[in-house]
GROMACS .gro file of C-alpha atoms in nm:
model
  410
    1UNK     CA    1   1.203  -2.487   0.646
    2UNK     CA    2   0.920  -2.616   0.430
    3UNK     CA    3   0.680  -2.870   0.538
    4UNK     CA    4   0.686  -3.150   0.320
    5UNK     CA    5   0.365  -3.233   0.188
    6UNK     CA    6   0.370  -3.604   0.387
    7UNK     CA    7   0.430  -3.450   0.682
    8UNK     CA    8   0.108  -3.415   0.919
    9UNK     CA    9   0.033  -3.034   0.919
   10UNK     CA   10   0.090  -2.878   1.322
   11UNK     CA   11  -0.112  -2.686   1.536
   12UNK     CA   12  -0.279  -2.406   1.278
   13UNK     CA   13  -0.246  -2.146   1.612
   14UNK     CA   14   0.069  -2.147   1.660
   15UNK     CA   15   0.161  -1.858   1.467
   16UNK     CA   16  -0.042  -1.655   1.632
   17UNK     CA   17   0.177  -1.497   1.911
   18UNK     CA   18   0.446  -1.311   1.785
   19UNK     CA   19   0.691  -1.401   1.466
   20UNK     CA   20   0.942  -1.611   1.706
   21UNK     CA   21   0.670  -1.905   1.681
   22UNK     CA   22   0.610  -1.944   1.317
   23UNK     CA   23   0.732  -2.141   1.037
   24UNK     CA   24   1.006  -1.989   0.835
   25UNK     CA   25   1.083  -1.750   1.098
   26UNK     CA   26   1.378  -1.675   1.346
   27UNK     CA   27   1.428  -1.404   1.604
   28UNK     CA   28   1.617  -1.086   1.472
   29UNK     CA   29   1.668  -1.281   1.115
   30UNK     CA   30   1.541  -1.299   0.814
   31UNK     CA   31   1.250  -1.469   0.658
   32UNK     CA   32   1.236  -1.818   0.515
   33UNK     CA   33   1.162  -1.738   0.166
   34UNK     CA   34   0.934  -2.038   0.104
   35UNK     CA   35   0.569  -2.006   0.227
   36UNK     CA   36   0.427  -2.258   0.432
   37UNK     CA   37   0.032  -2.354   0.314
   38UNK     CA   38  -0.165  -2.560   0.516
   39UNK     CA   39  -0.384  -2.809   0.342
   40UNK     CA   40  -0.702  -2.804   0.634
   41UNK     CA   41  -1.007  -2.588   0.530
   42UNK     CA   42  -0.935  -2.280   0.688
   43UNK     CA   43  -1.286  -2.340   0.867
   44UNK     CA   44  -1.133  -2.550   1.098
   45UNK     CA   45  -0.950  -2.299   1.276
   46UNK     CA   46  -1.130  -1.981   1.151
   47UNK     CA   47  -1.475  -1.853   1.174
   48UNK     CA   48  -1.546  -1.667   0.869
   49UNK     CA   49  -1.763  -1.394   0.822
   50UNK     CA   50  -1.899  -1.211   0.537
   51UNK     CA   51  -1.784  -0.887   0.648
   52UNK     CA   52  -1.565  -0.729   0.377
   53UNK     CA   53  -1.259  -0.530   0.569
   54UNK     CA   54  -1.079  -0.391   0.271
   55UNK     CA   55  -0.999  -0.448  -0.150
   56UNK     CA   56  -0.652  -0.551  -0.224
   57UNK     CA   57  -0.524  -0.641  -0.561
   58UNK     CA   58  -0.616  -0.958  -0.649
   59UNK     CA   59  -0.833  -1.008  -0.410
   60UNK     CA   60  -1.099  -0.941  -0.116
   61UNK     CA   61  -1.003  -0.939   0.254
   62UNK     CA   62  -1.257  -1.044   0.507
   63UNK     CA   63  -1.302  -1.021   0.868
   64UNK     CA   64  -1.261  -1.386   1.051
   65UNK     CA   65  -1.181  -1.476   1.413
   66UNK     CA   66  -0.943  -1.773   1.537
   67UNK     CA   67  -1.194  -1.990   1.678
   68UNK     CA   68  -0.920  -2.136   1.970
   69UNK     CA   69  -0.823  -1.796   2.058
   70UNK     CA   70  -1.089  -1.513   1.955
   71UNK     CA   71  -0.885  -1.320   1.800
   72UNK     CA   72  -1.020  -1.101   1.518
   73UNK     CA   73  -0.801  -1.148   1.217
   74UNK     CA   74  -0.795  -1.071   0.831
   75UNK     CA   75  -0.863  -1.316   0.533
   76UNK     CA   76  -0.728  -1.253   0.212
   77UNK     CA   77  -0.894  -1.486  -0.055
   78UNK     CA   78  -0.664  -1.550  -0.361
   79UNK     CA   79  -0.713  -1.757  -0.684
   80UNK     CA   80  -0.423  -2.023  -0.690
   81UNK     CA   81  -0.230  -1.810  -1.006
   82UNK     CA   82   0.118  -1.724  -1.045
   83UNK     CA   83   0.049  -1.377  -1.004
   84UNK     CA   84  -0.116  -1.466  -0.660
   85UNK     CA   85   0.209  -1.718  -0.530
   86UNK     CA   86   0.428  -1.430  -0.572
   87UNK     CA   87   0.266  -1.202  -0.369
   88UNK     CA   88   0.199  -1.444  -0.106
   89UNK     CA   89   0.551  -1.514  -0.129
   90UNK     CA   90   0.642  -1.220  -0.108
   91UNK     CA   91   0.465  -1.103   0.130
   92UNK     CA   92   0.561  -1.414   0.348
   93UNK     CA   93   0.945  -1.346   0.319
   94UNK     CA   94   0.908  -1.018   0.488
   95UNK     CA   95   0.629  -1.073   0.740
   96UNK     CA   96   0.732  -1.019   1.063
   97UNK     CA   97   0.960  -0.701   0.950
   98UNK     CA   98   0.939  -0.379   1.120
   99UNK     CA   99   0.592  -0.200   1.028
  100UNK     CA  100   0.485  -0.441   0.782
  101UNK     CA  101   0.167  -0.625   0.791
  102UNK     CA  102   0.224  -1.002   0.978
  103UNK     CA  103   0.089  -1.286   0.776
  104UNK     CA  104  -0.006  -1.557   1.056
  105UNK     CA  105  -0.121  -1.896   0.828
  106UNK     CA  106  -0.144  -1.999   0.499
  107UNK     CA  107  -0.362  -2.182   0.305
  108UNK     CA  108  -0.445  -2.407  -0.010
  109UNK     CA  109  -0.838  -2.479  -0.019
  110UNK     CA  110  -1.113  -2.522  -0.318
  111UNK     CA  111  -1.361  -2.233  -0.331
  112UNK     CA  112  -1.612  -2.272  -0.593
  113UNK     CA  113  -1.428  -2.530  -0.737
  114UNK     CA  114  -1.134  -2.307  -0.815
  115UNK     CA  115  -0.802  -2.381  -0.598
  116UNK     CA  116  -0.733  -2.084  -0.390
  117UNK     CA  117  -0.456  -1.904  -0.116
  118UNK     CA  118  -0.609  -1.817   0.196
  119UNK     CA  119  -0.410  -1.522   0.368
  120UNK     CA  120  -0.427  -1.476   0.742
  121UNK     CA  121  -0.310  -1.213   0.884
  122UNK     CA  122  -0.329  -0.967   1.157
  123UNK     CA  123  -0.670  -0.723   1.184
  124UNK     CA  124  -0.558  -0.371   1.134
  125UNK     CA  125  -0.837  -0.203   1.319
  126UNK     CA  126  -0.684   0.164   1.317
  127UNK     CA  127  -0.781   0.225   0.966
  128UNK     CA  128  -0.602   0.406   0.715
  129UNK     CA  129  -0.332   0.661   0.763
  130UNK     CA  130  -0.495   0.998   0.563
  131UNK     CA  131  -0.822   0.903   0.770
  132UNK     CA  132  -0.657   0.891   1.101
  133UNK     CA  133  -0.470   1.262   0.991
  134UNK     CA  134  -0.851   1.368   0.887
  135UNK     CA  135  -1.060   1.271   1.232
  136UNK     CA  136  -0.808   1.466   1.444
  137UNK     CA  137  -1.078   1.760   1.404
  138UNK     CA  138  -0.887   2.075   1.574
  139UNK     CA  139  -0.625   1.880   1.694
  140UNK     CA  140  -0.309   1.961   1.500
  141UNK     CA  141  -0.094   1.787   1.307
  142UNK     CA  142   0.271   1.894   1.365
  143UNK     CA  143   0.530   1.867   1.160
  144UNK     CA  144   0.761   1.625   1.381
  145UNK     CA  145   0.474   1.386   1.377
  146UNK     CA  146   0.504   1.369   1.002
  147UNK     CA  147   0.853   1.280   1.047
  148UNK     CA  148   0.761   1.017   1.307
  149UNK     CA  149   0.542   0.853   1.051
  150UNK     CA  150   0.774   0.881   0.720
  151UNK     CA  151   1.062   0.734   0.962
  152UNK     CA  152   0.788   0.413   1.003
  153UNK     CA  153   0.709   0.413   0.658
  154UNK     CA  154   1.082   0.409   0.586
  155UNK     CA  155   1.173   0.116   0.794
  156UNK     CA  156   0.959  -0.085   0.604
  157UNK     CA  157   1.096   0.018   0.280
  158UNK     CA  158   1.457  -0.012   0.428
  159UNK     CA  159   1.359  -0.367   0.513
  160UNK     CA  160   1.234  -0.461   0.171
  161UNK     CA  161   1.490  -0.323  -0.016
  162UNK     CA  162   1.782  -0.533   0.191
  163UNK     CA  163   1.497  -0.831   0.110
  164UNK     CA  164   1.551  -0.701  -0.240
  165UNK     CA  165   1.199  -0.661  -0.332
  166UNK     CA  166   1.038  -0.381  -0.431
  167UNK     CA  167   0.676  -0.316  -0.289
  168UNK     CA  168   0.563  -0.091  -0.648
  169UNK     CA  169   0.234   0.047  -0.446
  170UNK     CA  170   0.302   0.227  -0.142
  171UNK     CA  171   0.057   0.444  -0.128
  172UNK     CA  172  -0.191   0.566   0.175
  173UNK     CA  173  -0.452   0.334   0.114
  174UNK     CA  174  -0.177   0.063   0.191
  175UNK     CA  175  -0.106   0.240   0.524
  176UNK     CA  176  -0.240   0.072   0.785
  177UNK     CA  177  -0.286   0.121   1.148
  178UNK     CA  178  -0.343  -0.188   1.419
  179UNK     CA  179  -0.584  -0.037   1.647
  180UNK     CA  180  -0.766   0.303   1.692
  181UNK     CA  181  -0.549   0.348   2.017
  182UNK     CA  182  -0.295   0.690   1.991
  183UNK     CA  183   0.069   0.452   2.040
  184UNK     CA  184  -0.112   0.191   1.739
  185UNK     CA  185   0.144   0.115   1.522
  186UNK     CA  186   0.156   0.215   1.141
  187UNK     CA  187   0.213  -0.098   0.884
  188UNK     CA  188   0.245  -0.195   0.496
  189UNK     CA  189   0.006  -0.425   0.373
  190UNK     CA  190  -0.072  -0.536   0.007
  191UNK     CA  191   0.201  -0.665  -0.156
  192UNK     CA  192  -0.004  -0.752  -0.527
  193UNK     CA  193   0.222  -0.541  -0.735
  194UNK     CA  194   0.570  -0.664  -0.553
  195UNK     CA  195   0.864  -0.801  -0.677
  196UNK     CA  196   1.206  -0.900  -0.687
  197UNK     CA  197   1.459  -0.664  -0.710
  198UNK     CA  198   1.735  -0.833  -0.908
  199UNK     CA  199   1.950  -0.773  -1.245
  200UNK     CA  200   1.824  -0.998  -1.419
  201UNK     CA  201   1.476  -0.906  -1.338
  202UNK     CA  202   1.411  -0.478  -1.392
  203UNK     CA  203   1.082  -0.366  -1.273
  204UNK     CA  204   0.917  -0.299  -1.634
  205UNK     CA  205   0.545  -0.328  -1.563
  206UNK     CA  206   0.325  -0.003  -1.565
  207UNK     CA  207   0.092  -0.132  -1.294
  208UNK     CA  208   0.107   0.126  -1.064
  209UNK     CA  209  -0.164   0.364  -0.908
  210UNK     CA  210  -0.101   0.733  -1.111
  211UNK     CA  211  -0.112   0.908  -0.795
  212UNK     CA  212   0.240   0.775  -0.633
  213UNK     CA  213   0.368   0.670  -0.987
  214UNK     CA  214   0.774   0.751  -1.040
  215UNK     CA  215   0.821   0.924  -1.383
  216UNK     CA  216   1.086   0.645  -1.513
  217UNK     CA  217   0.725   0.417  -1.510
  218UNK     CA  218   0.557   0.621  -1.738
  219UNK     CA  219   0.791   0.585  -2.037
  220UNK     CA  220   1.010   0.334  -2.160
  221UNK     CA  221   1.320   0.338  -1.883
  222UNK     CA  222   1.370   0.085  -1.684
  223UNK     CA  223   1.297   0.144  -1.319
  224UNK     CA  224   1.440  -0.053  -0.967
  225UNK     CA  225   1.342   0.035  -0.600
  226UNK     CA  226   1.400   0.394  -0.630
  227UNK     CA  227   1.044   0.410  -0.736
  228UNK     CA  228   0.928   0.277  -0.431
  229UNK     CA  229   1.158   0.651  -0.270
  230UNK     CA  230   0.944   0.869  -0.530
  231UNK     CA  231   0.663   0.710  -0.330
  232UNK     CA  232   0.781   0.796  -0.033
  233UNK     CA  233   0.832   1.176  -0.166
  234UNK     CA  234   0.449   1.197  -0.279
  235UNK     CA  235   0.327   1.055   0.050
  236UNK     CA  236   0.546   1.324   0.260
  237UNK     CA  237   0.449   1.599   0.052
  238UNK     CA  238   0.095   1.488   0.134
  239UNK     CA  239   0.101   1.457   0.506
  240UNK     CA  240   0.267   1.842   0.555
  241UNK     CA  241  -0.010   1.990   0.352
  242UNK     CA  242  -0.287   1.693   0.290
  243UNK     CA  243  -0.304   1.752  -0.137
  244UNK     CA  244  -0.059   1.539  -0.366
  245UNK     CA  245   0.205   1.723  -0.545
  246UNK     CA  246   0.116   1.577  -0.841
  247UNK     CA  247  -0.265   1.560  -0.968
  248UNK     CA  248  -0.535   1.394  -1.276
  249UNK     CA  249  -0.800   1.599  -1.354
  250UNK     CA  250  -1.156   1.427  -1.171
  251UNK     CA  251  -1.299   1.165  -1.369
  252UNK     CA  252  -0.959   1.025  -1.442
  253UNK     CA  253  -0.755   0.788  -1.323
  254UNK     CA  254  -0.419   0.968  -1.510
  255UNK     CA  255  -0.419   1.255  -1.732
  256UNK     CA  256  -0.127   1.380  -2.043
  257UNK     CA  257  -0.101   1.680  -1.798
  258UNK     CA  258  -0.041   1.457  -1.508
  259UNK     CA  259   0.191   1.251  -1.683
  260UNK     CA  260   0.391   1.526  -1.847
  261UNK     CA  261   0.403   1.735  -1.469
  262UNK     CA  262   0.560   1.372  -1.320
  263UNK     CA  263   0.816   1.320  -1.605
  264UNK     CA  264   0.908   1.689  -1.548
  265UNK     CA  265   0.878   1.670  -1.183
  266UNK     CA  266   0.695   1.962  -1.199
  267UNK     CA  267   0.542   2.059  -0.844
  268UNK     CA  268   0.515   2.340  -0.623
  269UNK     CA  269   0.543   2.414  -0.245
  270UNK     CA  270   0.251   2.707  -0.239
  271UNK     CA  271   0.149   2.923   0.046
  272UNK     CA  272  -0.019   2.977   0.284
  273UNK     CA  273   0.034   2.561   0.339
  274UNK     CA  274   0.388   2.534   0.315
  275UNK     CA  275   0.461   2.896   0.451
  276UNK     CA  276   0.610   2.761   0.802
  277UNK     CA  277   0.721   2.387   0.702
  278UNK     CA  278   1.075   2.360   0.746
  279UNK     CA  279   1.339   2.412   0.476
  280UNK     CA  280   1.489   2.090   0.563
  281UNK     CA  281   1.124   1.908   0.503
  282UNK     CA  282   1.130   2.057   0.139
  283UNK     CA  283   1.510   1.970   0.044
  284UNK     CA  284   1.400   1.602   0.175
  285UNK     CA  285   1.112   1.545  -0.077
  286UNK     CA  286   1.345   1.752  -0.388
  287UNK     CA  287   1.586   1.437  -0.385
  288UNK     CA  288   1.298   1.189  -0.293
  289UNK     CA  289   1.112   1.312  -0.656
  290UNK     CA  290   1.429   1.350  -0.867
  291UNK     CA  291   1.324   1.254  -1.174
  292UNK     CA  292   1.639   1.080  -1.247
  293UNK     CA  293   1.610   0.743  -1.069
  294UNK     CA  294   1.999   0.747  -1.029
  295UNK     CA  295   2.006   1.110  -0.893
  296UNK     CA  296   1.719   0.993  -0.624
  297UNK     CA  297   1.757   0.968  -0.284
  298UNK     CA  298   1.798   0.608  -0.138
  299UNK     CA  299   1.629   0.414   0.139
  300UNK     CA  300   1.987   0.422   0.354
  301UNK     CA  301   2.032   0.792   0.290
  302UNK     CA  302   1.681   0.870   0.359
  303UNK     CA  303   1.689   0.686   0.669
  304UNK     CA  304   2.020   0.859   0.798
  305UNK     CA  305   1.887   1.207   0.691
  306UNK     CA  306   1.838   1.432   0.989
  307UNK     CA  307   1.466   1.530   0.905
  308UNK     CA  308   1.400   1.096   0.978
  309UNK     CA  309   1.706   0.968   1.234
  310UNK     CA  310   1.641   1.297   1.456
  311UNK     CA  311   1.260   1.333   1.460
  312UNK     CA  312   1.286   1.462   1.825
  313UNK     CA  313   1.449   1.768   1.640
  314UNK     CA  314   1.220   1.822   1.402
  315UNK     CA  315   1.016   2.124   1.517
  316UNK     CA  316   0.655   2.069   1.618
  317UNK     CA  317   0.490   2.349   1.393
  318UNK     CA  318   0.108   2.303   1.295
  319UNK     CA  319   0.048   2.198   0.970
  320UNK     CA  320  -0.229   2.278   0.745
  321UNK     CA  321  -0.307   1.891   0.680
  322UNK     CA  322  -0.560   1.800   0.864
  323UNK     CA  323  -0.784   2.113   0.792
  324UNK     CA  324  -0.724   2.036   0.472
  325UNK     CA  325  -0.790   1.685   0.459
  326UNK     CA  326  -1.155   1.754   0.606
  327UNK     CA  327  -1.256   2.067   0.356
  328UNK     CA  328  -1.141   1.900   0.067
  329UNK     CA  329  -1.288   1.558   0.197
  330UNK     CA  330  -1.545   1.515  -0.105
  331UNK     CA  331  -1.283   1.552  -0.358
  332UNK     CA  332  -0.992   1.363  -0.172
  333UNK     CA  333  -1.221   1.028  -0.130
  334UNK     CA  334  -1.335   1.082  -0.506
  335UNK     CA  335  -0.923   1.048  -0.547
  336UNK     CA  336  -0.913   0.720  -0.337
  337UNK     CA  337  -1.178   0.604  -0.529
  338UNK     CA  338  -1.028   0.655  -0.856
  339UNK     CA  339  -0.657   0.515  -0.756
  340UNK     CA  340  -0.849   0.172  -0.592
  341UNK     CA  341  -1.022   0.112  -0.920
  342UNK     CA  342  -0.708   0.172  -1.086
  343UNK     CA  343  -0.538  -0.097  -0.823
  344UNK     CA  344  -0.703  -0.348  -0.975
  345UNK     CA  345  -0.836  -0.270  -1.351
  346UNK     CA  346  -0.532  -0.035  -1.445
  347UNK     CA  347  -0.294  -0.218  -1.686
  348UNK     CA  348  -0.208   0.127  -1.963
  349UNK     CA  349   0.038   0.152  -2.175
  350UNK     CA  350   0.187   0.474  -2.136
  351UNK     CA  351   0.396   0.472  -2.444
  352UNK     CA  352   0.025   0.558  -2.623
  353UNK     CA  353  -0.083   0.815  -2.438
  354UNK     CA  354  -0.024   1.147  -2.620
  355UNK     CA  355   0.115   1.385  -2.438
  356UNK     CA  356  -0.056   1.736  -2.398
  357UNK     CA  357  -0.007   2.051  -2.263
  358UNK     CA  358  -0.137   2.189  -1.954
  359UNK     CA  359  -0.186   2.462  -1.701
  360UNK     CA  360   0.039   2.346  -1.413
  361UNK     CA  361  -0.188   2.509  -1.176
  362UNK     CA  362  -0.510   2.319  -1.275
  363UNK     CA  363  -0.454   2.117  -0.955
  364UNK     CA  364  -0.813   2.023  -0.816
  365UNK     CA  365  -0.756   2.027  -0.457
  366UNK     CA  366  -0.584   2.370  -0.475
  367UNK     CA  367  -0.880   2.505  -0.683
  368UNK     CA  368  -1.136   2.410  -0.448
  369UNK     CA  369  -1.004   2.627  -0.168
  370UNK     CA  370  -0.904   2.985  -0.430
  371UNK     CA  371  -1.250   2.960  -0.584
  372UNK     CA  372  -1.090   2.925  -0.896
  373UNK     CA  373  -1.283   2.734  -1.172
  374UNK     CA  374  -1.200   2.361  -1.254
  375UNK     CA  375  -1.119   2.269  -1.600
  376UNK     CA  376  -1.411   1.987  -1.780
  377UNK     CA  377  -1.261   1.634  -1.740
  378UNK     CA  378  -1.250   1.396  -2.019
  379UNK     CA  379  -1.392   1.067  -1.988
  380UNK     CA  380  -1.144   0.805  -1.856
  381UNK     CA  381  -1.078   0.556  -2.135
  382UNK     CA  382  -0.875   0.286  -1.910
  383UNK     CA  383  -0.958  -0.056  -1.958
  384UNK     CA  384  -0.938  -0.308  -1.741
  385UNK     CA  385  -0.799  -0.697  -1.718
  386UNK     CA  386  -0.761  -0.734  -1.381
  387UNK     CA  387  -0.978  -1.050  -1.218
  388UNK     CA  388  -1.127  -0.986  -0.875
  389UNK     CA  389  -1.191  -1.248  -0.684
  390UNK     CA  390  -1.605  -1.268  -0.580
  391UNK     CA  391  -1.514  -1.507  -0.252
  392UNK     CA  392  -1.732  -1.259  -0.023
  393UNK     CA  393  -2.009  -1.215  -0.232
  394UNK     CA  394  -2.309  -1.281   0.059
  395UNK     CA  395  -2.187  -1.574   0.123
  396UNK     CA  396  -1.886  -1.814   0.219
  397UNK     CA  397  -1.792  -2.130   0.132
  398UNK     CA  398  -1.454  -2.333   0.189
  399UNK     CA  399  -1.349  -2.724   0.091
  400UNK     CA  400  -1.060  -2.914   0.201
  401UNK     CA  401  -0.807  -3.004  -0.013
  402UNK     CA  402  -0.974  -3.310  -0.090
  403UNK     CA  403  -1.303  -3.101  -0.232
  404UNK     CA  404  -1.508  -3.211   0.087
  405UNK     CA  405  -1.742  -2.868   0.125
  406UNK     CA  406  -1.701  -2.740   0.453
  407UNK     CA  407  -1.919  -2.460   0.567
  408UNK     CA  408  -2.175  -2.236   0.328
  409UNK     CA  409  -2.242  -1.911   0.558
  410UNK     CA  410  -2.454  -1.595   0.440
   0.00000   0.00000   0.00000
């Protein structure tokens, strides 16, 4: 249901109350696959501020609010490339599915004389999911509430995959909740590294943060959605402990010993952090990180499995997470920041990286707490080609599609 380009654009709000209103979109179905872009400056509907909410991609997302409504929303600021249409397309094919991020207009406007997409979507306000897990303080974090969340996660993995796209970054950083309220709702945002899932088209691209990297991506195999399940493994293993199972030495964004550890699925479940989580827990993430993308777990079986479809089941045991996640704070954000430089500058080719050996027990984040000394980390040596868009540099200014400048805001 695309609007042709003669036809007189309709009311820009009127996507703003739930999916049943907008273009493309029907109740309980699927997505119209073809974005809708309005050709308006954005500033007619929006007031845009400066203030930067988050770092996607390709591109900056900044806080605006719909000025015949209120509401507080997010702009995502795109330069008009192919790489950019995709994930906008992408991303617009599956808003609206469960826990994934709503898109609520689209736009085509001139921004420093460079065509651009303009993104609006909803304001996630609850932050991110690890940071949520971290300001709990003494409350604990049980075990059936990680279960609660990986069954969220799941949904909107389940709901890609039937979409046959991959989403290639899942990751915590791209965990998002709406509001800071306990019932807010957990969503999947940032779809620069998605695509489609077909034949004729296998995932090949090593563009992936290290962290939540399946092992087929570091070599030469060809990989499908079953790295979007080893993703899912890292990211459980992580909220019943708060540590990944799979680490770089600091100061890099990937290591050979990392690299060699995820080809070999090499991990451990060490005490005293995984002395009481269930058996059933641990069997779960064994067939999430199978090496062997044909041997892993899929999105249907992981969905069925007991440990997700019966969360009311799962016991409620204290974890170690969230004490963890606060003593190891310092070196968990120095993580973040190295996997969010690598979202956007990391393009390596793994094929040259030589691969070394090392002491499987070098991992950072265990060391910190046994007082056992780190090994010196090498320089990273990554280069970047990534372009980041500068839309929300101190100020903000938006043309029609006709070049007219609109508004210049600091």
């Amino acid at each position: 249901m695309h609007q042709n380009p003669e036809e007189q654009p309709g009311n820009p709000m009127s996507a703003q109350h739930g999916d049943s209103h907008r273009p493309g979109r029907s109740s309980g179905g699927l997505a119209d696959p073809k974005a809708e872009f309005r050709r308006n400056a954005v500033t007619d509907d929006y007031k845009i501020t400066a203030q930067v909410l988050g770092l996607g991609i390709n591109g900056k997302v900044l806080e605006c609010y719909c000025k015949k409504t209120g509401e507080k929303c997010a702009l995502k600021i795109l330069y008009d490339t192919p790489k950019a249409r995709r994930e906008v397309e992408l991303h617009w094919r599956v808003s609206g599915g469960p826990h994934i991020v709503r898109i609520l207009s689209l736009y085509e406007n001139m921004h420093q004389g460079k065509k651009c997409l303009l993104v609006i979507m909803e304001c996630m306000e609850g932050g991110e999911l690890f940071s949520r897990i971290q300001a709990r303080g003494d409350q604990a974090f049980t075990e059936r509430e990680a279960s609660e969340i990986m069954r969220d996660i799941g949904s909107a993995i389940e709901y890609l995959h039937l979409m046959d796209i991959a989403h290639r970054d899942v990751k915590p950083e791209n965990l998002l909740y709406t509001t800071r309220e306990s019932n807010a709702a957990l969503k999947l945002t940032d779809f620069g590294f998605a695509k489609e899932t077909t034949l004729l088209n296998s995932l090949q691209t090593p563009c992936y943060t290290p962290y939540y990297v399946a092992p087929e991506v570091l070599g030469p195999e060809k990989y499908d959605r079953s790295c979007d399940m080893w993703s899912l493994g890292v990211i459980m293993y992580i909220l019943l402990c708060g540590f990944p199972p799979f680490y770089s030495n600091t100061g890099q964004a990937i290591s050979p010993g990392m690299k060699q550890r995820i080809r070999l699925g090499q991990y451990e479940f060490p005490n005293p952090e995984w002395a009481d989580v269930s058996e059933e827990a641990k069997q779960l993430i064994i067939q999430l990180l199978k090496t062997d993308p044909s041997e892993r777990m899929t999105i249907g079986q992981f969905i069925n499995h007991p440990w997700i479809s019966q969360s009311m089941a799962v016991p409620p045991t204290p974890l170690h997470t969230s004490r963890v996640l606060t003593e190891d704070k310092e070196l968990w954000d120095d993580v973040k920041e190295e996997m969010t430089s690598a979202l956007a500058t990391m393009r390596v080719d793994y094929d040259q990286v030589k691969i070394k050996d090392l002491d499987t027990s070098n991992n950072p984040l265990l060391n910190k707490r046994r007082k056992r000394p780190m090994p010196v980390a090498a320089d990273s040596k990554d280069e970047a080609d990534g372009v980041e868009c500068d839309a929300c540099d101190n100020e903000v200014a938006f043309a029609d599609d006709r070049g007219k400048m609109i508004i210049r805001q600091k």
